[in-house]
PDB file of C-alpha atoms in Angstrom:
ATOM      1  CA  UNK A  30      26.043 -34.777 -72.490  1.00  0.00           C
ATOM      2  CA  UNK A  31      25.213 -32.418 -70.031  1.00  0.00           C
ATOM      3  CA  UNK A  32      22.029 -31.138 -69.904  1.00  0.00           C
ATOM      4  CA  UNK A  33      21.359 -27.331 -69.484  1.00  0.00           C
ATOM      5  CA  UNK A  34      19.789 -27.144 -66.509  1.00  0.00           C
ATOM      6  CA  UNK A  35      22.407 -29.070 -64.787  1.00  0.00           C
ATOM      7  CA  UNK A  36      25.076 -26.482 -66.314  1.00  0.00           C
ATOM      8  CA  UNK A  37      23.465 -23.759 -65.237  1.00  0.00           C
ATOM      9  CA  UNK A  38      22.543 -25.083 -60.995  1.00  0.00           C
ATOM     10  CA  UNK A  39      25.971 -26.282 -61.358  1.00  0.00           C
ATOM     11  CA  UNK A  40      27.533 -22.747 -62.059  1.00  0.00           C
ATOM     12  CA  UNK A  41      24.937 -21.017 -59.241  1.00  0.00           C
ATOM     13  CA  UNK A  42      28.535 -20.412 -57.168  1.00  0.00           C
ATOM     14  CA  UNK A  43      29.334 -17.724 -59.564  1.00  0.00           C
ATOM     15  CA  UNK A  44      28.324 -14.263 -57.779  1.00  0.00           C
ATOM     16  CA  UNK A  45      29.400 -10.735 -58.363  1.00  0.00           C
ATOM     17  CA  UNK A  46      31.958 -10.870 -55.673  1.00  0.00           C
ATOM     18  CA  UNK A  47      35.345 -12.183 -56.226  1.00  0.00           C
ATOM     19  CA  UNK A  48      36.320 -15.403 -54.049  1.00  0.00           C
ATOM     20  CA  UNK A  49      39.930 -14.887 -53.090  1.00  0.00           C
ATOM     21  CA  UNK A  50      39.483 -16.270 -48.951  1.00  0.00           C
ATOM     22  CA  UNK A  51      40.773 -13.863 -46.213  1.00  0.00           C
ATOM     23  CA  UNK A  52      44.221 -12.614 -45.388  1.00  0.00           C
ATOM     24  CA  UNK A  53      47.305 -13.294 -47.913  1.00  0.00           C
ATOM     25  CA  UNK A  54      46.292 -15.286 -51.043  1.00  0.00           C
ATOM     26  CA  UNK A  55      48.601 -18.116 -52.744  1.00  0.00           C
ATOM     27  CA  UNK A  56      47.870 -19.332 -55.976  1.00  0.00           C
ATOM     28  CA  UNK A  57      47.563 -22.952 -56.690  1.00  0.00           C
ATOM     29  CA  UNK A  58      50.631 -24.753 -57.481  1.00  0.00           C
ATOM     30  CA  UNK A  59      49.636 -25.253 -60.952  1.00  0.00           C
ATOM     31  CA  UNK A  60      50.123 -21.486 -61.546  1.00  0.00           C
ATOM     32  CA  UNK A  61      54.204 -22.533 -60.932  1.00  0.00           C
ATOM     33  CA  UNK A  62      53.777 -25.066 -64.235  1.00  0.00           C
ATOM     34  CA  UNK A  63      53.112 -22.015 -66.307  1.00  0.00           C
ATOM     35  CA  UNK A  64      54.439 -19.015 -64.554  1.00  0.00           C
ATOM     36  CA  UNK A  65      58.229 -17.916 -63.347  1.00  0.00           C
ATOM     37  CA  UNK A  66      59.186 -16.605 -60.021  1.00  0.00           C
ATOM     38  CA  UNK A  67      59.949 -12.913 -62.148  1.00  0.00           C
ATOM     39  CA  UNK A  68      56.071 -13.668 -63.568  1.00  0.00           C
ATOM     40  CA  UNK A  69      56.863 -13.815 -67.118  1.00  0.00           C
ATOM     41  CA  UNK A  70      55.634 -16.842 -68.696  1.00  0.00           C
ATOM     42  CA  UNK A  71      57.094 -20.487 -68.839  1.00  0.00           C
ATOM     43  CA  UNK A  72      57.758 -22.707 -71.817  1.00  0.00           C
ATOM     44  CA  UNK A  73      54.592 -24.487 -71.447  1.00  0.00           C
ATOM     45  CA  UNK A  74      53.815 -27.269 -74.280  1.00  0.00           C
ATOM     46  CA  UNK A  75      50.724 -28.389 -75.409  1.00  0.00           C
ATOM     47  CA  UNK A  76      47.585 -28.561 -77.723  1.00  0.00           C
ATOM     48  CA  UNK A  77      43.269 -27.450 -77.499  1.00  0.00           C
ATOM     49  CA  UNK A  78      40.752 -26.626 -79.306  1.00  0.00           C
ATOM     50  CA  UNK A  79      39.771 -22.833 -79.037  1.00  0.00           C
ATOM     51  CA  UNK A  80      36.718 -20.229 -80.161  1.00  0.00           C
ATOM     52  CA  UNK A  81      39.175 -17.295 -81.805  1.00  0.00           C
ATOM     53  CA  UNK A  82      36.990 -13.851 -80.771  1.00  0.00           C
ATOM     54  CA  UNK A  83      36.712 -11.286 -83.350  1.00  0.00           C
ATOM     55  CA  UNK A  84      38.277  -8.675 -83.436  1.00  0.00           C
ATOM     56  CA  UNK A  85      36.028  -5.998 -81.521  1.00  0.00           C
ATOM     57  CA  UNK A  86      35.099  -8.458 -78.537  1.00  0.00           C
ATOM     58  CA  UNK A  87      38.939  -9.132 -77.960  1.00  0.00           C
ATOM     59  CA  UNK A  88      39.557  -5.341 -78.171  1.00  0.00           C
ATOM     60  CA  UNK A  89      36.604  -5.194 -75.369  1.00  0.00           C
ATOM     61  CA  UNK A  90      37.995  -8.090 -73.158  1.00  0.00           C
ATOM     62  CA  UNK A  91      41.686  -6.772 -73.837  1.00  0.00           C
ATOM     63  CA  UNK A  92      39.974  -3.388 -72.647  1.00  0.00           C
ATOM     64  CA  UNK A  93      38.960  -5.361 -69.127  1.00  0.00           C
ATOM     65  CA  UNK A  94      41.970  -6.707 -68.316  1.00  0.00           C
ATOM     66  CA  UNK A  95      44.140  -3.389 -68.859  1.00  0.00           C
ATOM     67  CA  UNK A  96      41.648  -2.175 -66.264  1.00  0.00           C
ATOM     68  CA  UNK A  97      42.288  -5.065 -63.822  1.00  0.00           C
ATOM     69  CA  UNK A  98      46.014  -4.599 -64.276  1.00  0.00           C
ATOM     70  CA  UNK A  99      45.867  -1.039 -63.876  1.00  0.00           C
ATOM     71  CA  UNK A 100      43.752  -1.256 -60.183  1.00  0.00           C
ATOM     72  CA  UNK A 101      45.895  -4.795 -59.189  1.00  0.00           C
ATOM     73  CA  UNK A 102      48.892  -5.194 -60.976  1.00  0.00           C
ATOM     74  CA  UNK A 103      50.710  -6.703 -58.465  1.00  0.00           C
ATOM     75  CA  UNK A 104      47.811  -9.653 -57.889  1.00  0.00           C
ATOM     76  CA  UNK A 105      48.981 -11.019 -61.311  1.00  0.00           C
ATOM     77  CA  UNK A 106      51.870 -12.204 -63.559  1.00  0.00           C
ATOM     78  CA  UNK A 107      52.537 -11.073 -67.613  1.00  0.00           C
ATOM     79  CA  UNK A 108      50.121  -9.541 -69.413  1.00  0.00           C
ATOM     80  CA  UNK A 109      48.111 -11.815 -71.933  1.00  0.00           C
ATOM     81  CA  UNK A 110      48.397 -10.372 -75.347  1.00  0.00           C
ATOM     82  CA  UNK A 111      44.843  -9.747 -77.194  1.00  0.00           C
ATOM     83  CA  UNK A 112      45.394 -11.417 -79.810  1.00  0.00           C
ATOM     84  CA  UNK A 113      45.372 -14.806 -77.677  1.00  0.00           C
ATOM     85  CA  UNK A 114      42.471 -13.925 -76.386  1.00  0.00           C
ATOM     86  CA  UNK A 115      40.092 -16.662 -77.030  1.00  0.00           C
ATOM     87  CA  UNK A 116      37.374 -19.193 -75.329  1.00  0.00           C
ATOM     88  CA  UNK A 117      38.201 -22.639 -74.788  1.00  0.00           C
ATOM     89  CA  UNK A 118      36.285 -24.970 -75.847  1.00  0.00           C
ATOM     90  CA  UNK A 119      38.154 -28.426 -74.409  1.00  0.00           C
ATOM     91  CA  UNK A 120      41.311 -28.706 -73.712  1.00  0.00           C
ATOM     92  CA  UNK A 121      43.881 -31.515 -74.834  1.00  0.00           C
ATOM     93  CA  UNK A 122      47.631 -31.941 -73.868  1.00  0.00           C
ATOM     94  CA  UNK A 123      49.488 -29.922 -71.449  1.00  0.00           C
ATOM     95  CA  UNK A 124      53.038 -30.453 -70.152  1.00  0.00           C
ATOM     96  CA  UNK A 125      56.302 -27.934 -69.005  1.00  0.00           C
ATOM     97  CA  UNK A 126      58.245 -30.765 -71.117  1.00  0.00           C
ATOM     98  CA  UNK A 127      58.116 -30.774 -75.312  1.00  0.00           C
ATOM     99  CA  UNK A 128      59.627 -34.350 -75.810  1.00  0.00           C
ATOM    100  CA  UNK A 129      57.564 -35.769 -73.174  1.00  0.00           C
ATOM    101  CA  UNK A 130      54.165 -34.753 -74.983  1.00  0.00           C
ATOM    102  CA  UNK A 131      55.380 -34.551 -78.639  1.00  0.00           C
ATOM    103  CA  UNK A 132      54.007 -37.956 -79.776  1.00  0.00           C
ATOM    104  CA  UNK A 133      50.783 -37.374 -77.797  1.00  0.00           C
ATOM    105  CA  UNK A 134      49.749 -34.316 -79.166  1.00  0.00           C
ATOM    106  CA  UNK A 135      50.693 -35.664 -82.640  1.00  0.00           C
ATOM    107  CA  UNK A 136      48.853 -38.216 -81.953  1.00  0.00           C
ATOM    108  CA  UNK A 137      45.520 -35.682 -80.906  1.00  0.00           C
ATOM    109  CA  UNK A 138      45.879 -34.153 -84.205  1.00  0.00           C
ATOM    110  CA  UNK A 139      45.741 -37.314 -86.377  1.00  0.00           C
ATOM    111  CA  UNK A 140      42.743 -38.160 -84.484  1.00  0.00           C
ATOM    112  CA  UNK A 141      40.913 -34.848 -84.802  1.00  0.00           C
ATOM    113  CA  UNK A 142      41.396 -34.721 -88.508  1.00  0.00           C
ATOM    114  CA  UNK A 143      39.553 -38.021 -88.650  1.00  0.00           C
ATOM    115  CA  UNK A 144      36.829 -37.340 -86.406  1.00  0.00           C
ATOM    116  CA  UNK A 145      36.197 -34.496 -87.872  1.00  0.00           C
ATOM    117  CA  UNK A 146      36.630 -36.402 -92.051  1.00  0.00           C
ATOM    118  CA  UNK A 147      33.812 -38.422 -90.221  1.00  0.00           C
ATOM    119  CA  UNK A 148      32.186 -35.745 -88.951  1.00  0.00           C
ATOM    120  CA  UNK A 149      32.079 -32.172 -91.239  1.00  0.00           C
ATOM    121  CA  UNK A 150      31.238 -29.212 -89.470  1.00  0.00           C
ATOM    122  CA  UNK A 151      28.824 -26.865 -90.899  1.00  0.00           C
ATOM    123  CA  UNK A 152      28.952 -22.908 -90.929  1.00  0.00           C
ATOM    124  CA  UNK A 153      27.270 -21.864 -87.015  1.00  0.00           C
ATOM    125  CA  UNK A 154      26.937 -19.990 -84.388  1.00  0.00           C
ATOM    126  CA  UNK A 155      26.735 -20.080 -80.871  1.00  0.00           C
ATOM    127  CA  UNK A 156      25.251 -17.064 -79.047  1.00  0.00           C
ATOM    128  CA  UNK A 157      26.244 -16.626 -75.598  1.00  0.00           C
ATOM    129  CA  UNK A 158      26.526 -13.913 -73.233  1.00  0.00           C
ATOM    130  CA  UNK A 159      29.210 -12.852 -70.230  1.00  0.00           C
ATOM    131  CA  UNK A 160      28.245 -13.581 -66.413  1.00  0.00           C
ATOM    132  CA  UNK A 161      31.061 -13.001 -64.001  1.00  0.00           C
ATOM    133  CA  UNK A 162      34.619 -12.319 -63.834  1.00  0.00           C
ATOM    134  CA  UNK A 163      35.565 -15.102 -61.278  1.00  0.00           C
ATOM    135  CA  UNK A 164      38.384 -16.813 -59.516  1.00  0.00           C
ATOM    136  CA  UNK A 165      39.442 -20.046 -61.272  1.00  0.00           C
ATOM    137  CA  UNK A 166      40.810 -22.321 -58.944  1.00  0.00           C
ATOM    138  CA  UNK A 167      42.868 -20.215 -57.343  1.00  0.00           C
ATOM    139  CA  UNK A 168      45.352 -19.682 -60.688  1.00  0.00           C
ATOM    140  CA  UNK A 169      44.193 -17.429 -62.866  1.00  0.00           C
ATOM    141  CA  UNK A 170      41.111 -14.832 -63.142  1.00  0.00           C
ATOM    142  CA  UNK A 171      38.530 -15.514 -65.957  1.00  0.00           C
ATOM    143  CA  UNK A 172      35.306 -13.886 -67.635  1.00  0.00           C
ATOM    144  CA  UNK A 173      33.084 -16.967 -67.380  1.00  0.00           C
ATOM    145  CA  UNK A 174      29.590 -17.362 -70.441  1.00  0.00           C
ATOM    146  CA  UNK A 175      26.479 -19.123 -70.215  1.00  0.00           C
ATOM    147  CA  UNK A 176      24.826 -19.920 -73.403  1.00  0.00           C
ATOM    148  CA  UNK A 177      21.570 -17.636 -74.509  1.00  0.00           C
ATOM    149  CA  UNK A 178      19.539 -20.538 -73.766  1.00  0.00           C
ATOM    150  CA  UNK A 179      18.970 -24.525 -73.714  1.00  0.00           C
ATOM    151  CA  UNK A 180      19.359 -24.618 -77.488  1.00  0.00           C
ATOM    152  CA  UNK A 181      22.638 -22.811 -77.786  1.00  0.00           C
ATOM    153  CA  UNK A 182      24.171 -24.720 -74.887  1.00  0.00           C
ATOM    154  CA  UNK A 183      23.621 -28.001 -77.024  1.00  0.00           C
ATOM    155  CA  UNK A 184      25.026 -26.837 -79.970  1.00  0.00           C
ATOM    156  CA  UNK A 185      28.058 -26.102 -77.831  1.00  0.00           C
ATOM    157  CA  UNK A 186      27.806 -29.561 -76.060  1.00  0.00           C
ATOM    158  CA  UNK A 187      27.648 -31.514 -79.057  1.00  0.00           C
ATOM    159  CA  UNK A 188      31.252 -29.942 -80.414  1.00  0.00           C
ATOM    160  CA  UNK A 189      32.640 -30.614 -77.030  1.00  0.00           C
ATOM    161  CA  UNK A 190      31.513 -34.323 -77.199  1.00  0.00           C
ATOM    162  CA  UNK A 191      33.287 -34.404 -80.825  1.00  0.00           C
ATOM    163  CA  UNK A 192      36.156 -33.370 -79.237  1.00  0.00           C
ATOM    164  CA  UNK A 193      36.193 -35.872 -76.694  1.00  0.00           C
ATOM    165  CA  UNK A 194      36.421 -38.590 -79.230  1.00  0.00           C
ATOM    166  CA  UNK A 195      39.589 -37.302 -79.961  1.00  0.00           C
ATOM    167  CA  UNK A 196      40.195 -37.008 -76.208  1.00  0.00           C
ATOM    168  CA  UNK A 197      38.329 -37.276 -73.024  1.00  0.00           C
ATOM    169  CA  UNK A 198      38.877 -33.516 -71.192  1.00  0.00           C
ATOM    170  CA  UNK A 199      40.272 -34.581 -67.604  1.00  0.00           C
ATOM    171  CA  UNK A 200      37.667 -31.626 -66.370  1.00  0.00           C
ATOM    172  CA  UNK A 201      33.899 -33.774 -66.355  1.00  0.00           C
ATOM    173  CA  UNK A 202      32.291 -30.944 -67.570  1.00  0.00           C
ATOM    174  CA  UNK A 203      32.816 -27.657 -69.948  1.00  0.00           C
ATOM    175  CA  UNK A 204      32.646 -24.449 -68.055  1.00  0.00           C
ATOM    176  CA  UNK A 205      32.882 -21.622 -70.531  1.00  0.00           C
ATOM    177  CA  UNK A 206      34.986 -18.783 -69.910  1.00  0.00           C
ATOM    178  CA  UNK A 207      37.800 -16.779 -71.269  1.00  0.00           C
ATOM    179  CA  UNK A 208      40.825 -16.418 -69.362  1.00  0.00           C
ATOM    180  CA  UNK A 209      41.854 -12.495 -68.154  1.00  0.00           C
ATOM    181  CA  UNK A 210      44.962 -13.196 -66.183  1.00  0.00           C
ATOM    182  CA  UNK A 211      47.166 -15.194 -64.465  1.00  0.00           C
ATOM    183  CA  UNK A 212      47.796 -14.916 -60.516  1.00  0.00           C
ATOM    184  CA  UNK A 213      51.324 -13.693 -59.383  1.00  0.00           C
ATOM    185  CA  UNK A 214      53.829 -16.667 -59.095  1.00  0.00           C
ATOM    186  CA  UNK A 215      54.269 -15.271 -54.942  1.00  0.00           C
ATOM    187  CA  UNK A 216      50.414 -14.411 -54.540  1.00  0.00           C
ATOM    188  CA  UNK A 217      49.506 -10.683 -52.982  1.00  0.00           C
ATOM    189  CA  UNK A 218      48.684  -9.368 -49.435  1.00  0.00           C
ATOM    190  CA  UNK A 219      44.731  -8.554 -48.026  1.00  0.00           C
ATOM    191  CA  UNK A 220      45.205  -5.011 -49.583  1.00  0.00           C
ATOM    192  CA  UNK A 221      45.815  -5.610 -52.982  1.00  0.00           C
ATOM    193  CA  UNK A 222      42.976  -8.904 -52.666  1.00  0.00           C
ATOM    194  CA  UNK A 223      40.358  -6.066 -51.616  1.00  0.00           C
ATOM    195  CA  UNK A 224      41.262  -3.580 -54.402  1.00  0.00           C
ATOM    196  CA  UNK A 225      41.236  -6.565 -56.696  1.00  0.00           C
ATOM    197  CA  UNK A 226      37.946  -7.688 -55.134  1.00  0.00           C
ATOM    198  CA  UNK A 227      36.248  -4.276 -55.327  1.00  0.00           C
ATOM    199  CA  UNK A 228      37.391  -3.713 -59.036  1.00  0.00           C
ATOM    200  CA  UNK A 229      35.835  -7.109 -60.121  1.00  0.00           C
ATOM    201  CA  UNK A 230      32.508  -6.559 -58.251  1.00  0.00           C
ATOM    202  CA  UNK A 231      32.298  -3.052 -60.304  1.00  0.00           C
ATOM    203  CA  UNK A 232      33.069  -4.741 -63.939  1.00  0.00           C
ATOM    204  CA  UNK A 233      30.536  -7.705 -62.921  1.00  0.00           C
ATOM    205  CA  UNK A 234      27.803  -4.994 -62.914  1.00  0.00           C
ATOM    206  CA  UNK A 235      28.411  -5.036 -66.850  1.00  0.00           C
ATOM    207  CA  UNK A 236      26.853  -7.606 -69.473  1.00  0.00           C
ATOM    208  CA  UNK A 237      27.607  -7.932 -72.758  1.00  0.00           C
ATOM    209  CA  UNK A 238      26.518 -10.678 -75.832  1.00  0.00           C
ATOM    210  CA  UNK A 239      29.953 -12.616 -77.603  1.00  0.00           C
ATOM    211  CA  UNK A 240      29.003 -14.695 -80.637  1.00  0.00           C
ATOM    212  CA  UNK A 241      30.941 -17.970 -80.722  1.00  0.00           C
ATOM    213  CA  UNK A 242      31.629 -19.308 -84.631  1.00  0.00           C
ATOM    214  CA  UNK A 243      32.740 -22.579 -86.087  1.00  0.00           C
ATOM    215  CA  UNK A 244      34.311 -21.008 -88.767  1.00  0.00           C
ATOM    216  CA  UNK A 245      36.589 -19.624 -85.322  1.00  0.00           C
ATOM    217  CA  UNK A 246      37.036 -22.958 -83.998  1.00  0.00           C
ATOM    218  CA  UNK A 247      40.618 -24.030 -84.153  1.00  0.00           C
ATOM    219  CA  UNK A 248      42.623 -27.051 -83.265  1.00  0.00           C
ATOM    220  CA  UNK A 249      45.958 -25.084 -81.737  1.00  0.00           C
ATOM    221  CA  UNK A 250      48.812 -25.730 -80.481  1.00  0.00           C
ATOM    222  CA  UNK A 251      51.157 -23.818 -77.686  1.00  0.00           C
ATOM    223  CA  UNK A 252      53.998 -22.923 -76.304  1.00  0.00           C
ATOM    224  CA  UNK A 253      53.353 -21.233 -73.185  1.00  0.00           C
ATOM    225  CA  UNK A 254      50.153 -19.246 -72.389  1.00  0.00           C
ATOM    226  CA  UNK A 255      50.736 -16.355 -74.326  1.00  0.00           C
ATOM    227  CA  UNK A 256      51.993 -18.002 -77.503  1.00  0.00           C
ATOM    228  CA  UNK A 257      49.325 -20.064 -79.469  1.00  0.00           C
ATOM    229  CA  UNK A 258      49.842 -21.297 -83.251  1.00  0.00           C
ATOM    230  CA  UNK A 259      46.540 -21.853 -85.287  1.00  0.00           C
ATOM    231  CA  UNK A 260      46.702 -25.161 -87.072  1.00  0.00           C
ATOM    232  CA  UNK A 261      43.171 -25.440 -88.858  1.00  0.00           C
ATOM    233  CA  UNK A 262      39.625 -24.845 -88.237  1.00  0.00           C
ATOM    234  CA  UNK A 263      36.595 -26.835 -87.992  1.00  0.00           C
ATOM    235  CA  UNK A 264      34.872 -24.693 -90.976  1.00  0.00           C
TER     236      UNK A 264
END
């Protein structure tokens, strides 16, 4: 398990200013698994495990990205709906093919139901708090957290370690955030990358607190990136 002072060195790279290199920006090829050339979204199959926000915090982060949209529009593909809007908490199964990944992400769900049979999840909380809007490997923006302090960030480790019973995450360690957008499927010129850049430094002047709950922790399942199913909760 990762301690919290390793987490938090380890995320030092996140500043106020937005990362996107010089001149014309490409995404990273693994923007093409999820996105079209037209930008709407792909048939993209898979299955996580995902902090649902309430209500007001999505309407807040929702709030965020219409403004990112409305500066940039052209630096990103479809518009996530707000009621996706959630943080994930480890990831599972991911693939552009169903039939390929059907038996595997059955096979994630049996698991988690036992792990978790073994393993009963009490009511809690996690309290954590926004640090910078950021560029996430060069596909998609995000609004990355840090935990309130060293005990919150072990409550938090502990459910990510239950999950990878179930599964071991192919990232080695959790970096909470909650994604904003996706990058345009044929990336954006120096222009729109500096009105992009200046609009992020302005929102990263803003903090606000987001309360993660287990009784909002959900095993999902998806379709493509704007289309998640809810199949039960921890709580």
């Amino acid at each position: 398990m990762e301690k919290y002072n390793d987490f938090i060195e380890r995320i030092s790279y996140q500043q106020a200013e937005l990362q996107l290199g010089d001149g014309f920006f490409t995404p990273d090829s693994r923007v093409y698994e999820k996105v079209n050339q037209d930008n709407s979204f792909k048939p993209f199959y898979g299955d996580t495990v995902v902090f649902d926000l309430d209500s007001r915090i999505k309407n807040k982060i929702a709030g965020i990205i219409d403004r990112l949209y409305k500066i940039a529009p052209e630096c990103f593909c479809e518009h996530i709906k707000e009621d996706t809007i959630h943080m994930t908490l480890h990831d599972l199964s991911a693939s552009e093919n169903l039939e390929s990944i059907a038996s595997e992400v059955f096979g994630n769900e049996i698991e988690l139901l036992r792990v978790l049979k073994e393993n009963p999840q009490q009511l809690n909380s996690i309290k954590m708090k926004t640090n910078f809007i950021i560029n996430m490997v060069s596909t998609s923006l995000v609004l990355t957290l840090i935990p309130a302090d060293e005990a919150e960030w072990n409550k938090l480790q502990e459910l990510y370690e239950l999950i990878n019973k179930v599964k071991v995450c192919q990232y080695p360690f959790l970096t909470p955030h909650i994604t904003l957008a996706y990058f345009n499927y044929n990336g954006f010129d120096e222009k729109s990358a500096d009105n992009l850049k200046t609009a992020v430094h302005e929102l990263n002047k803003n903090h606000f607190d987001i309360t993660l709950r287990t009784n909002r922790l959900y095993y999902q399942k998806f379709i493509s990136m704007n289309d998640y199913i809810q199949v039960f909760n921890f709580v």
